[in-house]
mmCIF file of C-alpha atoms in Angstrom:
data_model
loop_
_atom_site.group_PDB
_atom_site.id
_atom_site.type_symbol
_atom_site.label_atom_id
_atom_site.label_comp_id
_atom_site.label_asym_id
_atom_site.label_seq_id
_atom_site.Cartn_x
_atom_site.Cartn_y
_atom_site.Cartn_z
ATOM 1 C CA GLY V 1 1.583 -14.392 60.534
ATOM 2 C CA LEU V 2 -1.851 -14.341 62.179
ATOM 3 C CA ASP V 3 -3.453 -12.388 59.297
ATOM 4 C CA ILE V 4 -1.876 -14.720 56.750
ATOM 5 C CA GLY V 5 -3.080 -17.762 58.652
ATOM 6 C CA SER V 6 -6.619 -16.431 59.069
ATOM 7 C CA LEU V 7 -6.900 -15.465 55.385
ATOM 8 C CA HIS V 8 -5.856 -18.923 54.306
ATOM 9 C CA SER V 9 -8.298 -20.493 56.740
ATOM 10 C CA ILE V 10 -11.041 -18.419 55.100
ATOM 11 C CA ARG V 11 -9.778 -19.550 51.707
ATOM 12 C CA GLU V 12 -10.064 -23.193 52.698
ATOM 13 C CA ILE V 13 -13.633 -23.045 54.053
ATOM 14 C CA PRO V 14 -15.229 -23.716 50.607
ATOM 15 C CA GLY V 15 -13.026 -26.792 50.376
ATOM 16 C CA PHE V 16 -14.531 -27.960 53.656
ATOM 17 C CA LEU V 17 -17.952 -27.752 51.960
ATOM 18 C CA ALA V 18 -16.798 -29.549 48.794
ATOM 19 C CA PHE V 19 -18.837 -32.639 49.702
ATOM 20 C CA THR V 20 -21.882 -30.733 48.400
ATOM 21 C CA ALA V 21 -20.400 -30.891 44.884
ATOM 22 C CA VAL V 22 -21.820 -34.380 44.447
ATOM 23 C CA PHE V 23 -25.395 -33.113 44.774
ATOM 24 C CA PHE V 24 -25.067 -30.965 41.640
ATOM 25 C CA VAL V 25 -24.108 -34.061 39.632
ATOM 26 C CA ALA V 26 -27.702 -35.256 39.928
ATOM 27 C CA VAL V 27 -28.827 -32.248 37.864
ATOM 28 C CA PHE V 28 -25.870 -31.090 35.740
ATOM 29 C CA ARG V 29 -23.104 -32.802 33.797
ATOM 30 C CA GLU V 30 -19.741 -32.800 35.530
ATOM 31 C CA GLN V 31 -18.072 -31.272 32.466
ATOM 32 C CA ARG V 32 -20.429 -28.278 32.582
ATOM 33 C CA LEU V 33 -19.955 -27.870 36.305
ATOM 34 C CA ALA V 34 -16.172 -27.917 35.979
ATOM 35 C CA VAL V 35 -16.228 -25.179 33.350
ATOM 36 C CA PHE V 36 -18.663 -23.022 35.335
ATOM 37 C CA PHE V 37 -16.488 -23.090 38.436
ATOM 38 C CA LEU V 38 -13.397 -22.404 36.337
ATOM 39 C CA ALA V 39 -15.092 -19.165 35.271
ATOM 40 C CA LEU V 40 -15.749 -18.382 38.938
ATOM 41 C CA ILE V 41 -12.012 -18.674 39.637
ATOM 42 C CA GLY V 42 -11.401 -16.090 36.927
ATOM 43 C CA LEU V 43 -14.053 -13.746 38.313
ATOM 44 C CA GLY V 44 -12.562 -13.809 41.804
ATOM 45 C CA THR V 45 -9.082 -13.240 40.419
ATOM 46 C CA ALA V 46 -10.183 -10.307 38.263
ATOM 47 C CA LEU V 47 -11.822 -8.574 41.233
ATOM 48 C CA THR V 48 -8.943 -9.056 43.683
ATOM 49 C CA GLY V 49 -6.937 -5.987 42.704
ATOM 50 C CA PHE V 50 -9.905 -3.678 43.232
ATOM 51 C CA PHE V 51 -10.269 -4.556 46.934
ATOM 52 C CA PRO V 52 -6.797 -4.348 48.554
ATOM 53 C CA THR V 53 -8.063 -4.489 52.153
ATOM 54 C CA TYR V 54 -8.246 -7.445 54.527
ATOM 55 C CA ILE V 55 -12.029 -7.717 54.106
ATOM 56 C CA GLY V 56 -11.824 -7.226 50.340
ATOM 57 C CA ILE V 57 -9.146 -9.862 49.916
ATOM 58 C CA ALA V 58 -11.115 -12.248 52.136
ATOM 59 C CA ILE V 59 -14.209 -11.834 49.914
ATOM 60 C CA THR V 60 -12.447 -12.170 46.558
ATOM 61 C CA MET V 61 -10.363 -15.057 47.898
ATOM 62 C CA SER V 62 -13.593 -16.786 48.922
ATOM 63 C CA ILE V 63 -14.994 -16.404 45.395
ATOM 64 C CA MET V 64 -11.815 -17.858 43.914
ATOM 65 C CA SER V 65 -11.804 -20.598 46.509
ATOM 66 C CA VAL V 66 -15.358 -21.722 45.752
ATOM 67 C CA GLY V 67 -14.446 -21.885 42.079
ATOM 68 C CA PHE V 68 -11.148 -23.665 42.666
ATOM 69 C CA HIS V 69 -12.340 -26.339 45.080
ATOM 70 C CA TYR V 70 -15.428 -27.294 43.121
ATOM 71 C CA TYR V 71 -13.516 -27.222 39.841
ATOM 72 C CA GLU V 72 -10.795 -29.468 41.268
ATOM 73 C CA THR V 73 -13.395 -31.859 42.674
ATOM 74 C CA TYR V 74 -15.041 -32.339 39.292
ATOM 75 C CA ALA V 75 -11.718 -32.403 37.440
ATOM 76 C CA GLN V 76 -10.351 -35.187 39.658
ATOM 77 C CA SER V 77 -13.560 -37.173 39.309
ATOM 78 C CA LEU V 78 -13.506 -36.906 35.515
ATOM 79 C CA GLN V 79 -9.827 -37.821 35.289
ATOM 80 C CA LEU V 80 -10.299 -40.967 37.351
ATOM 81 C CA GLN V 81 -13.371 -41.932 35.329
ATOM 82 C CA TRP V 82 -11.793 -41.363 31.922
ATOM 83 C CA PHE V 83 -8.202 -42.554 32.395
ATOM 84 C CA PRO V 84 -7.579 -46.338 32.169
ATOM 85 C CA LYS V 85 -6.149 -47.678 35.427
ATOM 86 C CA ASP V 86 -3.007 -49.040 33.795
ATOM 87 C CA GLN V 87 -2.235 -45.675 32.178
ATOM 88 C CA ALA V 88 -3.618 -43.268 34.790
ATOM 89 C CA PRO V 89 -0.275 -42.470 36.515
ATOM 90 C CA VAL V 90 1.367 -41.536 33.210
ATOM 91 C CA LEU V 91 -1.636 -39.536 32.013
ATOM 92 C CA LEU V 92 -1.917 -37.714 35.342
ATOM 93 C CA GLY V 93 1.776 -36.894 35.032
ATOM 94 C CA TRP V 94 1.032 -35.217 31.729
ATOM 95 C CA VAL V 95 -1.905 -33.383 33.322
ATOM 96 C CA VAL V 96 0.515 -31.990 35.911
ATOM 97 C CA THR V 97 2.821 -30.972 33.056
ATOM 98 C CA VAL V 98 0.003 -29.066 31.350
ATOM 99 C CA TYR V 99 -0.915 -27.400 34.664
ATOM 100 C CA SER V 100 2.704 -26.395 35.129
ATOM 101 C CA LEU V 101 2.896 -25.005 31.602
ATOM 102 C CA ALA V 102 -0.203 -22.900 32.256
ATOM 103 C CA THR V 103 1.327 -21.696 35.523
ATOM 104 C CA ILE V 104 4.556 -20.794 33.733
ATOM 105 C CA VAL V 105 2.614 -18.710 31.223
ATOM 106 C CA ALA V 106 0.639 -16.993 34.009
ATOM 107 C CA ILE V 107 3.593 -16.393 36.343
ATOM 108 C CA GLY V 108 5.958 -15.468 33.522
ATOM 109 C CA GLY V 109 3.421 -13.066 32.094
ATOM 110 C CA SER V 110 2.828 -11.486 35.508
ATOM 111 C CA TRP V 111 6.550 -11.065 36.074
ATOM 112 C CA LEU V 112 6.988 -9.408 32.675
ATOM 113 C CA LEU V 113 4.100 -7.050 33.352
ATOM 114 C CA PHE V 114 5.603 -6.057 36.710
ATOM 115 C CA GLN V 115 9.221 -5.902 35.557
ATOM 116 C CA PHE V 116 9.065 -4.235 32.157
ATOM 117 C CA PHE V 117 5.673 -2.551 31.927
ATOM 118 C CA SER V 118 5.249 -1.454 35.571
ATOM 119 C CA PHE V 119 1.643 -2.661 35.633
ATOM 120 C CA ASP V 120 -0.297 -2.013 38.815
ATOM 121 C CA TYR V 121 -1.391 -5.051 40.815
ATOM 122 C CA TRP V 122 -5.058 -4.516 40.023
ATOM 123 C CA LEU V 123 -4.409 -4.607 36.290
ATOM 124 C CA VAL V 124 -2.386 -7.824 36.491
ATOM 125 C CA PHE V 125 -5.186 -9.489 38.464
ATOM 126 C CA LEU V 126 -7.736 -8.201 35.955
ATOM 127 C CA VAL V 127 -5.795 -9.582 32.981
ATOM 128 C CA GLY V 128 -5.195 -12.935 34.668
ATOM 129 C CA GLY V 129 -8.812 -13.321 35.700
ATOM 130 C CA GLY V 130 -10.014 -12.296 32.259
ATOM 131 C CA VAL V 131 -7.877 -14.960 30.599
ATOM 132 C CA CYS V 132 -9.300 -17.579 32.971
ATOM 133 C CA VAL V 133 -12.883 -16.565 32.182
ATOM 134 C CA ALA V 134 -12.085 -16.643 28.455
ATOM 135 C CA ALA V 135 -10.696 -20.173 28.813
ATOM 136 C CA ALA V 136 -13.901 -21.215 30.564
ATOM 137 C CA VAL V 137 -15.999 -19.779 27.730
ATOM 138 C CA VAL V 138 -13.984 -21.818 25.238
ATOM 139 C CA GLY V 139 -14.266 -24.894 27.458
ATOM 140 C CA TRP V 140 -18.042 -24.519 27.588
ATOM 141 C CA GLY V 141 -18.110 -25.517 23.934
ATOM 142 C CA PHE V 142 -16.638 -28.882 24.884
ATOM 143 C CA GLY V 143 -19.109 -29.505 27.695
ATOM 144 C CA ASN V 144 -21.159 -32.014 25.700
ATOM 145 C CA LEU V 145 -18.415 -34.614 25.440
ATOM 146 C CA PRO V 146 -19.881 -38.098 25.924
ATOM 147 C CA ASP V 147 -19.588 -39.674 29.346
ATOM 148 C CA THR V 148 -17.111 -42.532 29.276
ATOM 149 C CA GLY V 149 -17.207 -43.516 32.942
ATOM 150 C CA ALA V 150 -19.730 -45.367 35.067
ATOM 151 C CA LYS V 151 -22.876 -43.544 36.145
ATOM 152 C CA GLN V 152 -21.942 -41.754 39.345
ATOM 153 C CA ARG V 153 -23.716 -42.071 42.657
ATOM 154 C CA THR V 154 -25.207 -38.716 43.606
ATOM 155 C CA GLY V 155 -25.212 -39.118 47.373
ATOM 156 C CA ILE V 156 -22.440 -38.939 49.938
ATOM 157 C CA VAL V 157 -20.459 -42.178 49.999
ATOM 158 C CA LEU V 158 -18.295 -43.113 52.988
ATOM 159 C CA ARG V 159 -16.870 -46.618 52.948
ATOM 160 C CA GLY V 160 -14.858 -48.248 55.682
ATOM 161 C CA ARG V 161 -12.539 -49.932 53.200
ATOM 162 C CA TYR V 162 -11.419 -46.482 51.967
ATOM 163 C CA TRP V 163 -10.195 -45.526 55.448
ATOM 164 C CA LEU V 164 -6.504 -45.396 54.506
ATOM 165 C CA TYR V 165 -7.221 -43.042 51.611
ATOM 166 C CA TYR V 166 -9.245 -40.820 53.945
ATOM 167 C CA ALA V 167 -6.425 -40.776 56.514
ATOM 168 C CA LEU V 168 -3.771 -39.958 53.916
ATOM 169 C CA THR V 169 -6.013 -37.202 52.578
ATOM 170 C CA PHE V 170 -6.448 -35.680 56.041
ATOM 171 C CA PHE V 171 -2.704 -35.588 56.699
ATOM 172 C CA ALA V 172 -2.064 -34.234 53.192
ATOM 173 C CA GLY V 173 -4.447 -31.348 53.877
ATOM 174 C CA ALA V 174 -2.536 -30.403 57.012
ATOM 175 C CA ARG V 175 0.895 -30.865 55.424
ATOM 176 C CA ARG V 176 -0.071 -28.832 52.357
ATOM 177 C CA GLN V 177 -0.565 -25.706 54.429
ATOM 178 C CA ILE V 178 3.113 -25.671 55.378
ATOM 179 C CA PHE V 179 4.029 -25.587 51.711
ATOM 180 C CA VAL V 180 1.322 -23.193 50.533
ATOM 181 C CA VAL V 181 1.175 -20.746 53.451
ATOM 182 C CA PHE V 182 4.128 -20.766 55.795
ATOM 183 C CA ALA V 183 7.127 -21.695 53.633
ATOM 184 C CA PRO V 184 6.543 -18.744 51.249
ATOM 185 C CA PHE V 185 5.909 -16.469 54.239
ATOM 186 C CA LEU V 186 9.232 -17.599 55.732
ATOM 187 C CA LEU V 187 11.041 -16.549 52.551
ATOM 188 C CA VAL V 188 9.329 -13.164 52.543
ATOM 189 C CA ASP V 189 9.364 -12.417 56.275
ATOM 190 C CA ARG V 190 12.768 -13.764 57.308
ATOM 191 C CA PHE V 191 14.803 -13.470 54.112
ATOM 192 C CA GLY V 192 13.197 -10.446 52.465
ATOM 193 C CA LEU V 193 12.100 -11.879 49.120
ATOM 194 C CA ASN V 194 9.777 -9.552 47.216
ATOM 195 C CA ILE V 195 6.940 -10.438 44.857
ATOM 196 C CA LYS V 196 9.216 -10.504 41.797
ATOM 197 C CA ASP V 197 11.605 -12.884 43.559
ATOM 198 C CA MET V 198 8.731 -15.168 44.530
ATOM 199 C CA LEU V 199 7.346 -15.158 40.996
ATOM 200 C CA LEU V 200 10.724 -16.207 39.607
ATOM 201 C CA LEU V 201 11.071 -18.918 42.253
ATOM 202 C CA ILE V 202 7.631 -20.331 41.506
ATOM 203 C CA LEU V 203 8.427 -20.112 37.796
ATOM 204 C CA LEU V 204 11.560 -22.208 38.324
ATOM 205 C CA ASN V 205 9.583 -24.763 40.314
ATOM 206 C CA GLU V 206 6.986 -25.110 37.589
ATOM 207 C CA VAL V 207 9.640 -25.563 34.898
ATOM 208 C CA LEU V 208 11.053 -28.444 36.939
ATOM 209 C CA ASN V 209 7.553 -29.856 37.414
ATOM 210 C CA MET V 210 6.827 -29.699 33.710
ATOM 211 C CA VAL V 211 9.918 -31.778 32.986
ATOM 212 C CA LEU V 212 9.700 -34.214 35.894
ATOM 213 C CA ALA V 213 5.942 -34.894 36.215
ATOM 214 C CA PRO V 214 5.791 -37.431 33.341
ATOM 215 C CA LEU V 215 8.767 -39.220 34.906
ATOM 216 C CA VAL V 216 6.922 -39.321 38.231
ATOM 217 C CA GLY V 217 3.920 -40.828 36.456
ATOM 218 C CA ARG V 218 6.073 -43.569 34.960
ATOM 219 C CA PHE V 219 7.685 -44.173 38.357
ATOM 220 C CA ILE V 220 4.259 -44.640 39.971
ATOM 221 C CA LYS V 221 3.230 -47.036 37.216
ATOM 222 C CA ARG V 222 6.371 -49.133 37.671
ATOM 223 C CA PHE V 223 6.919 -49.081 41.432
ATOM 224 C CA GLY V 224 3.464 -48.349 42.826
ATOM 225 C CA GLU V 225 1.724 -45.694 44.852
ATOM 226 C CA GLY V 226 2.992 -46.863 48.229
ATOM 227 C CA ARG V 227 6.672 -46.597 47.371
ATOM 228 C CA THR V 228 6.126 -43.223 45.717
ATOM 229 C CA LEU V 229 4.435 -41.739 48.778
ATOM 230 C CA ILE V 230 7.055 -43.257 51.085
ATOM 231 C CA ILE V 231 9.752 -41.448 49.092
ATOM 232 C CA GLU V 232 7.754 -38.207 49.296
ATOM 233 C CA TYR V 233 7.426 -38.258 53.062
ATOM 234 C CA ILE V 234 10.943 -39.532 53.741
ATOM 235 C CA GLY V 235 12.082 -36.429 51.871
ATOM 236 C CA LEU V 236 9.655 -34.046 53.554
ATOM 237 C CA VAL V 237 10.508 -34.833 57.183
ATOM 238 C CA PRO V 238 14.079 -33.438 57.017
ATOM 239 C CA ILE V 239 12.981 -30.591 54.733
ATOM 240 C CA PHE V 240 10.519 -29.357 57.361
ATOM 241 C CA VAL V 241 13.068 -29.758 60.142
ATOM 242 C CA PHE V 242 15.588 -27.678 58.205
ATOM 243 C CA TYR V 243 12.918 -25.046 57.500
ATOM 244 C CA GLY V 244 12.770 -24.580 61.254
ATOM 245 C CA ILE V 245 16.505 -23.979 61.715
ATOM 246 C CA VAL V 246 17.620 -22.445 58.418
ATOM 247 C CA THR V 247 19.478 -19.124 58.623
ATOM 248 C CA THR V 248 20.972 -18.913 55.122
ATOM 249 C CA PRO V 249 18.835 -17.554 52.251
ATOM 250 C CA TRP V 250 20.160 -19.896 49.547
ATOM 251 C CA VAL V 251 19.507 -22.928 51.767
ATOM 252 C CA ALA V 252 15.940 -21.732 52.347
ATOM 253 C CA LEU V 253 15.458 -21.358 48.592
ATOM 254 C CA LEU V 254 16.791 -24.869 47.995
ATOM 255 C CA LEU V 255 14.439 -26.263 50.639
ATOM 256 C CA PHE V 256 11.482 -24.541 48.984
ATOM 257 C CA ILE V 257 12.370 -26.012 45.590
ATOM 258 C CA LEU V 258 12.787 -29.517 47.024
ATOM 259 C CA ASP V 259 9.538 -29.137 48.976
ATOM 260 C CA HIS V 260 7.745 -28.234 45.767
ATOM 261 C CA LEU V 261 9.178 -31.226 43.901
ATOM 262 C CA PHE V 262 8.268 -33.717 46.624
ATOM 263 C CA PHE V 263 4.785 -32.212 46.821
ATOM 264 C CA LYS V 264 4.126 -33.275 43.227
ATOM 265 C CA LEU V 265 4.564 -36.942 44.126
ATOM 266 C CA ALA V 266 1.248 -36.709 45.955
ATOM 267 C CA PHE V 267 -0.841 -37.411 42.855
ATOM 268 C CA ALA V 268 -0.072 -41.075 43.583
ATOM 269 C CA MET V 269 -2.963 -40.787 46.050
ATOM 270 C CA LYS V 270 -5.350 -40.275 43.129
ATOM 271 C CA THR V 271 -4.322 -43.465 41.373
ATOM 272 C CA TYR V 272 -4.456 -45.353 44.685
ATOM 273 C CA LEU V 273 -8.093 -44.285 45.030
ATOM 274 C CA GLN V 274 -8.833 -45.235 41.424
ATOM 275 C CA LYS V 275 -7.538 -48.761 42.041
ATOM 276 C CA ILE V 276 -9.452 -49.460 45.256
ATOM 277 C CA ALA V 277 -12.741 -47.601 44.691
ATOM 278 C CA ASP V 278 -15.883 -48.654 42.872
ATOM 279 C CA PRO V 279 -16.117 -46.817 39.504
ATOM 280 C CA GLU V 280 -19.495 -45.390 40.552
ATOM 281 C CA ASP V 281 -17.936 -43.780 43.639
ATOM 282 C CA MET V 282 -15.455 -41.446 41.928
ATOM 283 C CA ALA V 283 -17.505 -38.225 42.032
ATOM 284 C CA SER V 284 -18.744 -38.733 45.579
ATOM 285 C CA THR V 285 -15.384 -39.882 46.941
ATOM 286 C CA ALA V 286 -13.582 -36.961 45.278
ATOM 287 C CA ALA V 287 -16.037 -34.569 46.931
ATOM 288 C CA VAL V 288 -15.773 -36.247 50.337
ATOM 289 C CA ALA V 289 -11.967 -36.349 50.056
ATOM 290 C CA PHE V 290 -11.793 -32.601 49.472
ATOM 291 C CA THR V 291 -13.862 -32.054 52.601
ATOM 292 C CA ILE V 292 -11.649 -34.376 54.658
ATOM 293 C CA ASN V 293 -8.569 -32.639 53.277
ATOM 294 C CA HIS V 294 -9.956 -29.291 54.334
ATOM 295 C CA ILE V 295 -10.980 -30.252 57.837
ATOM 296 C CA ALA V 296 -7.253 -29.979 58.483
ATOM 297 C CA ALA V 297 -6.702 -27.190 55.969
ATOM 298 C CA VAL V 298 -9.194 -24.857 57.659
ATOM 299 C CA VAL V 299 -7.858 -25.385 61.168
ATOM 300 C CA VAL V 300 -4.099 -25.714 60.600
ATOM 301 C CA PRO V 301 -3.351 -22.236 59.146
ATOM 302 C CA LEU V 302 -5.204 -20.521 61.988
ATOM 303 C CA ILE V 303 -3.565 -22.576 64.749
ATOM 304 C CA PHE V 304 -0.160 -22.405 63.123
ATOM 305 C CA GLY V 305 -0.632 -18.659 62.668
ATOM 306 C CA PHE V 306 -0.788 -18.327 66.460
ATOM 307 C CA ILE V 307 2.203 -20.647 66.837
ATOM 308 C CA TRP V 308 4.113 -18.477 64.352
ATOM 309 C CA LEU V 309 3.717 -15.500 66.695
ATOM 310 C CA ILE V 310 5.464 -17.523 69.409
ATOM 311 C CA SER V 311 8.075 -19.351 67.321
ATOM 312 C CA PRO V 312 8.081 -19.796 63.516
ATOM 313 C CA SER V 313 10.400 -22.778 63.899
ATOM 314 C CA TRP V 314 7.773 -24.774 65.762
ATOM 315 C CA VAL V 315 5.397 -24.446 62.813
ATOM 316 C CA PHE V 316 7.842 -26.393 60.675
ATOM 317 C CA PHE V 317 8.703 -28.902 63.390
ATOM 318 C CA ALA V 318 4.988 -29.649 63.644
ATOM 319 C CA GLY V 319 4.950 -30.037 59.865
ATOM 320 C CA ALA V 320 7.719 -32.626 60.166
ATOM 321 C CA GLY V 321 5.505 -34.520 62.601
ATOM 322 C CA LEU V 322 2.640 -34.462 60.108
ATOM 323 C CA ALA V 323 4.936 -35.759 57.369
ATOM 324 C CA ALA V 324 6.090 -38.557 59.686
ATOM 325 C CA GLY V 325 2.457 -39.531 60.281
ATOM 326 C CA SER V 326 1.862 -39.664 56.535
ATOM 327 C CA LEU V 327 4.982 -41.800 56.135
ATOM 328 C CA ILE V 328 3.620 -44.384 58.574
ATOM 329 C CA LEU V 329 0.304 -44.485 56.709
ATOM 330 C CA SER V 330 2.059 -44.826 53.347
ATOM 331 C CA TRP V 331 3.694 -48.065 54.513
ATOM 332 C CA LEU V 332 0.202 -49.568 54.704
ATOM 333 C CA ILE V 333 -0.458 -49.255 50.951
ATOM 334 C CA PRO V 334 -0.010 -52.700 49.349
ATOM 335 C CA ARG V 335 2.133 -53.167 46.265
ATOM 336 C CA TRP V 336 -0.902 -54.029 44.153
ATOM 337 C CA PRO V 337 -3.882 -52.185 45.635
ATOM 338 C CA GLU V 338 -7.319 -53.143 44.367
ATOM 339 C CA THR V 339 -10.839 -53.735 45.609
ATOM 340 C CA GLY V 340 -10.502 -56.172 48.491
ATOM 341 C CA ASN V 341 -6.794 -55.406 48.878
ATOM 342 C CA GLU V 342 -6.917 -51.802 50.049
ATOM 343 C CA THR V 343 -4.303 -51.993 52.832
ATOM 344 C CA ARG V 344 -1.531 -54.250 54.086
ATOM 345 C CA LEU V 345 -3.586 -54.807 57.224
ATOM 346 C CA ARG V 346 -6.034 -56.868 55.191
ATOM 347 C CA LEU V 347 -3.158 -59.042 54.000
ATOM 348 C CA LEU V 348 -1.966 -59.510 57.582
ATOM 349 C CA ARG V 349 -5.452 -60.468 58.743
ATOM 350 C CA ARG V 350 -5.780 -62.963 55.909
ATOM 351 C CA ALA V 351 -2.385 -64.454 56.698
ATOM 352 C CA GLY V 352 -3.361 -64.758 60.358
ATOM 353 C CA ALA V 353 -6.656 -66.416 59.472
ATOM 354 C CA ALA V 354 -4.895 -68.837 57.110
ATOM 355 C CA GLY V 355 -2.332 -69.696 59.780
#
């Protein structure tokens, strides 16, 4: 548990430094930057199988992590610049579907290579990383697409009226580690799932995501970001509690699937930001948000790794507390968020002033 926690803390350190992504925008186009860091993800993946030690994995994971966090920063910024506000939830739902389809191809291909061709781990990592680099090379040809968004500010932007988004992002970074790090480790450590079992489980989750993500996008468009996030966290609190007490393998598997599905509701936070933020702030705010997210993400796996050594159950009970905190914050999102109407507290203050 401690090694797992420390490795994932190392993995999240580049995310903590993601605020620096905005400085590159002053020199390079965001499209080019996104493709470059996508190639870096592939390079780190391809090298992983050649260094199967703690130090080796830490180094290759760091390479992948730099690529992933900077790529995701630029990708989110571009999505929020390009997608119209009234259609962004639906379009982001389809983006999640495409991501899930790519994951299905990658996970399904890995499982086939392990199951039927008895590939060694290093070769699977090499093939997967090579495909990622090839995709980046193809994407480089599309790097001169015209900019359709507002010219982005190239400095760090922190605005007081974005405070609720920052707070939700911080809690999401802490909560995410339960899903990414400790829930899979629970399945492996306590219930004996092997890598093939985990690949099939993740494959099932992504199939469900591919089908449901567009529906989630339409739900966000119709009912709003606040209600969507409230549903997510109402679901996550009992899931985390049951993680802490589960003793039956099939129940643990069901919890993991439900956890994964609720996790996908979180892209409502992106459209909330799009509605309240200045168009020129998208790149900077995306970069700052990744750093805020990873303040928690760097610390939580390490601390929870120590807690795991004492009692794995308490890791998940703490996760339930984090989900409850996010639930309280989600109640503060107004039904129609926009510039000047970022939180319900503003409405209450206005009502008090009017009275």
